[in-house]
Amino acid sequence: MASLADRIKARYLEDEAVPADAVIEEMIATVSDRLCIRLKVAELPRLAESIAVDAAIKALRLRGYEGSTSESASDGGSMSNSFVDDVLSAYSADIEALRDACHPKGIKFMGAQR
């Protein structure tokens, strides 16, 4: 199976500039850490890898203007951009379902010990 970095690189178009390996690895680490926190696990589950790849690509693109949700220029020529604060918010339902899968809820019977 391909590494997360290889999966990210594969999603870039042929004429797109692909970030340096160190930048990709750092973004994967950041997204994975945040996913693990939300999932309440120590290691990223295999089922969460696609979310990590998607979110890392979004975060990598936020480094430029592609992630801009609004843009304005003042008379002085300065520009302010408002970026999407949390790339993982788009995956809230998936993260919730994965958290439930990682920590199944069930009824535990506490019986009297003999």
mmCIF file with all atom_site columns, C-alpha atoms in Angstrom:
data_model
loop_
_atom_site.group_PDB
_atom_site.id
_atom_site.type_symbol
_atom_site.label_atom_id
_atom_site.label_alt_id
_atom_site.label_comp_id
_atom_site.label_asym_id
_atom_site.label_entity_id
_atom_site.label_seq_id
_atom_site.pdbx_PDB_ins_code
_atom_site.Cartn_x
_atom_site.Cartn_y
_atom_site.Cartn_z
_atom_site.occupancy
_atom_site.B_iso_or_equiv
_atom_site.pdbx_formal_charge
_atom_site.auth_seq_id
_atom_site.auth_comp_id
_atom_site.auth_asym_id
_atom_site.auth_atom_id
_atom_site.pdbx_PDB_model_num
ATOM 1   C CA . MET A 1 1   ? 0.000   0.000   0.000   1.00 0.00 ? 1   MET A CA 1
ATOM 2   C CA . ALA A 1 2   ? 1.239   3.477   -0.858  1.00 0.00 ? 2   ALA A CA 1
ATOM 3   C CA . SER A 1 3   ? 2.405   5.810   1.871   1.00 0.00 ? 3   SER A CA 1
ATOM 4   C CA . LEU A 1 4   ? 0.256   8.816   2.755   1.00 0.00 ? 4   LEU A CA 1
ATOM 5   C CA . ALA A 1 5   ? 2.836   11.095  1.109   1.00 0.00 ? 5   ALA A CA 1
ATOM 6   C CA . ASP A 1 6   ? 2.669   9.050   -2.120  1.00 0.00 ? 6   ASP A CA 1
ATOM 7   C CA . ARG A 1 7   ? -1.127  9.195   -2.058  1.00 0.00 ? 7   ARG A CA 1
ATOM 8   C CA . ILE A 1 8   ? -0.973  12.987  -1.688  1.00 0.00 ? 8   ILE A CA 1
ATOM 9   C CA . LYS A 1 9   ? 1.494   13.345  -4.577  1.00 0.00 ? 9   LYS A CA 1
ATOM 10  C CA . ALA A 1 10  ? -0.694  11.125  -6.782  1.00 0.00 ? 10  ALA A CA 1
ATOM 11  C CA . ARG A 1 11  ? -3.613  13.534  -6.419  1.00 0.00 ? 11  ARG A CA 1
ATOM 12  C CA . TYR A 1 12  ? -1.761  16.503  -7.867  1.00 0.00 ? 12  TYR A CA 1
ATOM 13  C CA . LEU A 1 13  ? -2.280  17.162  -11.552 1.00 0.00 ? 13  LEU A CA 1
ATOM 14  C CA . GLU A 1 14  ? 0.662   16.689  -13.888 1.00 0.00 ? 14  GLU A CA 1
ATOM 15  C CA . ASP A 1 15  ? 1.253   20.432  -14.338 1.00 0.00 ? 15  ASP A CA 1
ATOM 16  C CA . GLU A 1 16  ? 0.741   21.343  -10.646 1.00 0.00 ? 16  GLU A CA 1
ATOM 17  C CA . ALA A 1 17  ? 3.647   22.163  -8.396  1.00 0.00 ? 17  ALA A CA 1
ATOM 18  C CA . VAL A 1 18  ? 3.952   19.459  -5.752  1.00 0.00 ? 18  VAL A CA 1
ATOM 19  C CA . PRO A 1 19  ? 5.213   20.652  -2.361  1.00 0.00 ? 19  PRO A CA 1
ATOM 20  C CA . ALA A 1 20  ? 8.555   19.388  -1.084  1.00 0.00 ? 20  ALA A CA 1
ATOM 21  C CA . ASP A 1 21  ? 8.570   16.026  0.691   1.00 0.00 ? 21  ASP A CA 1
ATOM 22  C CA . ALA A 1 22  ? 9.395   17.643  4.047   1.00 0.00 ? 22  ALA A CA 1
ATOM 23  C CA . VAL A 1 23  ? 6.386   19.964  3.740   1.00 0.00 ? 23  VAL A CA 1
ATOM 24  C CA . ILE A 1 24  ? 4.080   17.078  2.824   1.00 0.00 ? 24  ILE A CA 1
ATOM 25  C CA . GLU A 1 25  ? 5.374   14.969  5.727   1.00 0.00 ? 25  GLU A CA 1
ATOM 26  C CA . GLU A 1 26  ? 4.886   17.857  8.180   1.00 0.00 ? 26  GLU A CA 1
ATOM 27  C CA . MET A 1 27  ? 1.313   18.413  7.005   1.00 0.00 ? 27  MET A CA 1
ATOM 28  C CA . ILE A 1 28  ? 0.560   14.685  7.278   1.00 0.00 ? 28  ILE A CA 1
ATOM 29  C CA . ALA A 1 29  ? 1.935   14.689  10.825  1.00 0.00 ? 29  ALA A CA 1
ATOM 30  C CA . THR A 1 30  ? -0.134  17.738  11.804  1.00 0.00 ? 30  THR A CA 1
ATOM 31  C CA . VAL A 1 31  ? -3.374  16.393  10.314  1.00 0.00 ? 31  VAL A CA 1
ATOM 32  C CA . SER A 1 32  ? -2.752  12.912  11.743  1.00 0.00 ? 32  SER A CA 1
ATOM 33  C CA . ASP A 1 33  ? -2.089  14.321  15.219  1.00 0.00 ? 33  ASP A CA 1
ATOM 34  C CA . ARG A 1 34  ? -5.320  16.296  15.133  1.00 0.00 ? 34  ARG A CA 1
ATOM 35  C CA . LEU A 1 35  ? -7.280  13.310  13.842  1.00 0.00 ? 35  LEU A CA 1
ATOM 36  C CA . CYS A 1 36  ? -5.877  11.105  16.609  1.00 0.00 ? 36  CYS A CA 1
ATOM 37  C CA . ILE A 1 37  ? -6.904  13.693  19.192  1.00 0.00 ? 37  ILE A CA 1
ATOM 38  C CA . ARG A 1 38  ? -10.434 13.818  17.808  1.00 0.00 ? 38  ARG A CA 1
ATOM 39  C CA . LEU A 1 39  ? -10.635 10.044  17.535  1.00 0.00 ? 39  LEU A CA 1
ATOM 40  C CA . LYS A 1 40  ? -9.125  9.613   21.015  1.00 0.00 ? 40  LYS A CA 1
ATOM 41  C CA . VAL A 1 41  ? -6.555  7.093   19.770  1.00 0.00 ? 41  VAL A CA 1
ATOM 42  C CA . ALA A 1 42  ? -2.766  6.948   19.954  1.00 0.00 ? 42  ALA A CA 1
ATOM 43  C CA . GLU A 1 43  ? -2.220  5.889   16.328  1.00 0.00 ? 43  GLU A CA 1
ATOM 44  C CA . LEU A 1 44  ? -4.053  6.831   13.162  1.00 0.00 ? 44  LEU A CA 1
ATOM 45  C CA . PRO A 1 45  ? -6.416  3.997   12.166  1.00 0.00 ? 45  PRO A CA 1
ATOM 46  C CA . ARG A 1 46  ? -6.142  2.774   8.572   1.00 0.00 ? 46  ARG A CA 1
ATOM 47  C CA . LEU A 1 47  ? -9.756  3.836   7.969   1.00 0.00 ? 47  LEU A CA 1
ATOM 48  C CA . ALA A 1 48  ? -8.795  7.433   8.816   1.00 0.00 ? 48  ALA A CA 1
ATOM 49  C CA . GLU A 1 49  ? -5.973  7.580   6.264   1.00 0.00 ? 49  GLU A CA 1
ATOM 50  C CA . SER A 1 50  ? -8.173  8.862   3.429   1.00 0.00 ? 50  SER A CA 1
ATOM 51  C CA . ILE A 1 51  ? -9.404  11.681  5.647   1.00 0.00 ? 51  ILE A CA 1
ATOM 52  C CA . ALA A 1 52  ? -5.779  12.490  6.524   1.00 0.00 ? 52  ALA A CA 1
ATOM 53  C CA . VAL A 1 53  ? -4.817  12.581  2.834   1.00 0.00 ? 53  VAL A CA 1
ATOM 54  C CA . ASP A 1 54  ? -7.794  14.753  1.843   1.00 0.00 ? 54  ASP A CA 1
ATOM 55  C CA . ALA A 1 55  ? -7.295  17.148  4.757   1.00 0.00 ? 55  ALA A CA 1
ATOM 56  C CA . ALA A 1 56  ? -3.534  17.366  4.187   1.00 0.00 ? 56  ALA A CA 1
ATOM 57  C CA . ILE A 1 57  ? -4.072  18.307  0.553   1.00 0.00 ? 57  ILE A CA 1
ATOM 58  C CA . LYS A 1 58  ? -6.562  21.004  1.574   1.00 0.00 ? 58  LYS A CA 1
ATOM 59  C CA . ALA A 1 59  ? -4.152  22.304  4.207   1.00 0.00 ? 59  ALA A CA 1
ATOM 60  C CA . LEU A 1 60  ? -1.268  22.309  1.719   1.00 0.00 ? 60  LEU A CA 1
ATOM 61  C CA . ARG A 1 61  ? -3.365  24.328  -0.688  1.00 0.00 ? 61  ARG A CA 1
ATOM 62  C CA . LEU A 1 62  ? -4.298  26.758  2.076   1.00 0.00 ? 62  LEU A CA 1
ATOM 63  C CA . ARG A 1 63  ? -0.670  27.810  2.042   1.00 0.00 ? 63  ARG A CA 1
ATOM 64  C CA . GLY A 1 64  ? -1.558  29.723  -1.141  1.00 0.00 ? 64  GLY A CA 1
ATOM 65  C CA . TYR A 1 65  ? -4.676  31.601  -2.114  1.00 0.00 ? 65  TYR A CA 1
ATOM 66  C CA . GLU A 1 66  ? -6.695  28.548  -3.183  1.00 0.00 ? 66  GLU A CA 1
ATOM 67  C CA . GLY A 1 67  ? -8.020  28.207  0.359   1.00 0.00 ? 67  GLY A CA 1
ATOM 68  C CA . SER A 1 68  ? -9.261  31.751  0.537   1.00 0.00 ? 68  SER A CA 1
ATOM 69  C CA . THR A 1 69  ? -12.903 32.038  1.516   1.00 0.00 ? 69  THR A CA 1
ATOM 70  C CA . SER A 1 70  ? -12.930 35.801  1.013   1.00 0.00 ? 70  SER A CA 1
ATOM 71  C CA . GLU A 1 71  ? -10.499 38.347  -0.276  1.00 0.00 ? 71  GLU A CA 1
ATOM 72  C CA . SER A 1 72  ? -10.410 42.114  -0.172  1.00 0.00 ? 72  SER A CA 1
ATOM 73  C CA . ALA A 1 73  ? -7.941  44.811  -1.085  1.00 0.00 ? 73  ALA A CA 1
ATOM 74  C CA . SER A 1 74  ? -7.774  48.220  0.529   1.00 0.00 ? 74  SER A CA 1
ATOM 75  C CA . ASP A 1 75  ? -6.872  51.471  -1.225  1.00 0.00 ? 75  ASP A CA 1
ATOM 76  C CA . GLY A 1 76  ? -3.253  51.061  -0.110  1.00 0.00 ? 76  GLY A CA 1
ATOM 77  C CA . GLY A 1 77  ? -2.972  47.797  -1.985  1.00 0.00 ? 77  GLY A CA 1
ATOM 78  C CA . SER A 1 78  ? -2.740  45.584  1.082   1.00 0.00 ? 78  SER A CA 1
ATOM 79  C CA . MET A 1 79  ? -4.734  42.406  0.957   1.00 0.00 ? 79  MET A CA 1
ATOM 80  C CA . SER A 1 80  ? -6.368  40.432  3.730   1.00 0.00 ? 80  SER A CA 1
ATOM 81  C CA . ASN A 1 81  ? -7.533  36.897  3.306   1.00 0.00 ? 81  ASN A CA 1
ATOM 82  C CA . SER A 1 82  ? -9.900  34.920  5.468   1.00 0.00 ? 82  SER A CA 1
ATOM 83  C CA . PHE A 1 83  ? -9.014  31.249  5.292   1.00 0.00 ? 83  PHE A CA 1
ATOM 84  C CA . VAL A 1 84  ? -10.926 28.182  6.338   1.00 0.00 ? 84  VAL A CA 1
ATOM 85  C CA . ASP A 1 85  ? -9.930  27.734  9.983   1.00 0.00 ? 85  ASP A CA 1
ATOM 86  C CA . ASP A 1 86  ? -10.357 24.018  10.334  1.00 0.00 ? 86  ASP A CA 1
ATOM 87  C CA . VAL A 1 87  ? -9.885  21.723  7.352   1.00 0.00 ? 87  VAL A CA 1
ATOM 88  C CA . LEU A 1 88  ? -11.126 18.784  9.379   1.00 0.00 ? 88  LEU A CA 1
ATOM 89  C CA . SER A 1 89  ? -14.563 20.324  9.935   1.00 0.00 ? 89  SER A CA 1
ATOM 90  C CA . ALA A 1 90  ? -15.661 19.020  6.526   1.00 0.00 ? 90  ALA A CA 1
ATOM 91  C CA . TYR A 1 91  ? -15.120 15.505  7.856   1.00 0.00 ? 91  TYR A CA 1
ATOM 92  C CA . SER A 1 92  ? -16.984 15.863  11.165  1.00 0.00 ? 92  SER A CA 1
ATOM 93  C CA . ALA A 1 93  ? -19.526 13.133  10.409  1.00 0.00 ? 93  ALA A CA 1
ATOM 94  C CA . ASP A 1 94  ? -16.817 10.708  9.262   1.00 0.00 ? 94  ASP A CA 1
ATOM 95  C CA . ILE A 1 95  ? -14.668 11.473  12.299  1.00 0.00 ? 95  ILE A CA 1
ATOM 96  C CA . GLU A 1 96  ? -17.640 10.922  14.612  1.00 0.00 ? 96  GLU A CA 1
ATOM 97  C CA . ALA A 1 97  ? -18.411 7.574   12.963  1.00 0.00 ? 97  ALA A CA 1
ATOM 98  C CA . LEU A 1 98  ? -14.769 6.529   13.191  1.00 0.00 ? 98  LEU A CA 1
ATOM 99  C CA . ARG A 1 99  ? -14.583 7.560   16.846  1.00 0.00 ? 99  ARG A CA 1
ATOM 100 C CA . ASP A 1 100 ? -17.616 5.363   17.530  1.00 0.00 ? 100 ASP A CA 1
ATOM 101 C CA . ALA A 1 101 ? -15.955 2.500   15.643  1.00 0.00 ? 101 ALA A CA 1
ATOM 102 C CA . CYS A 1 102 ? -12.728 2.947   17.631  1.00 0.00 ? 102 CYS A CA 1
ATOM 103 C CA . HIS A 1 103 ? -14.620 3.083   20.923  1.00 0.00 ? 103 HIS A CA 1
ATOM 104 C CA . PRO A 1 104 ? -17.776 0.988   20.537  1.00 0.00 ? 104 PRO A CA 1
ATOM 105 C CA . LYS A 1 105 ? -20.487 1.703   23.021  1.00 0.00 ? 105 LYS A CA 1
ATOM 106 C CA . GLY A 1 106 ? -22.164 -1.242  24.569  1.00 0.00 ? 106 GLY A CA 1
ATOM 107 C CA . ILE A 1 107 ? -23.786 -2.509  27.648  1.00 0.00 ? 107 ILE A CA 1
ATOM 108 C CA . LYS A 1 108 ? -21.440 -4.143  30.080  1.00 0.00 ? 108 LYS A CA 1
ATOM 109 C CA . PHE A 1 109 ? -22.991 -6.364  32.697  1.00 0.00 ? 109 PHE A CA 1
ATOM 110 C CA . MET A 1 110 ? -21.393 -6.359  36.076  1.00 0.00 ? 110 MET A CA 1
ATOM 111 C CA . GLY A 1 111 ? -22.278 -9.644  37.687  1.00 0.00 ? 111 GLY A CA 1
ATOM 112 C CA . ALA A 1 112 ? -21.758 -10.798 41.209  1.00 0.00 ? 112 ALA A CA 1
ATOM 113 C CA . GLN A 1 113 ? -18.543 -12.692 41.596  1.00 0.00 ? 113 GLN A CA 1
ATOM 114 C CA . ARG A 1 114 ? -18.736 -16.113 43.113  1.00 0.00 ? 114 ARG A CA 1
#
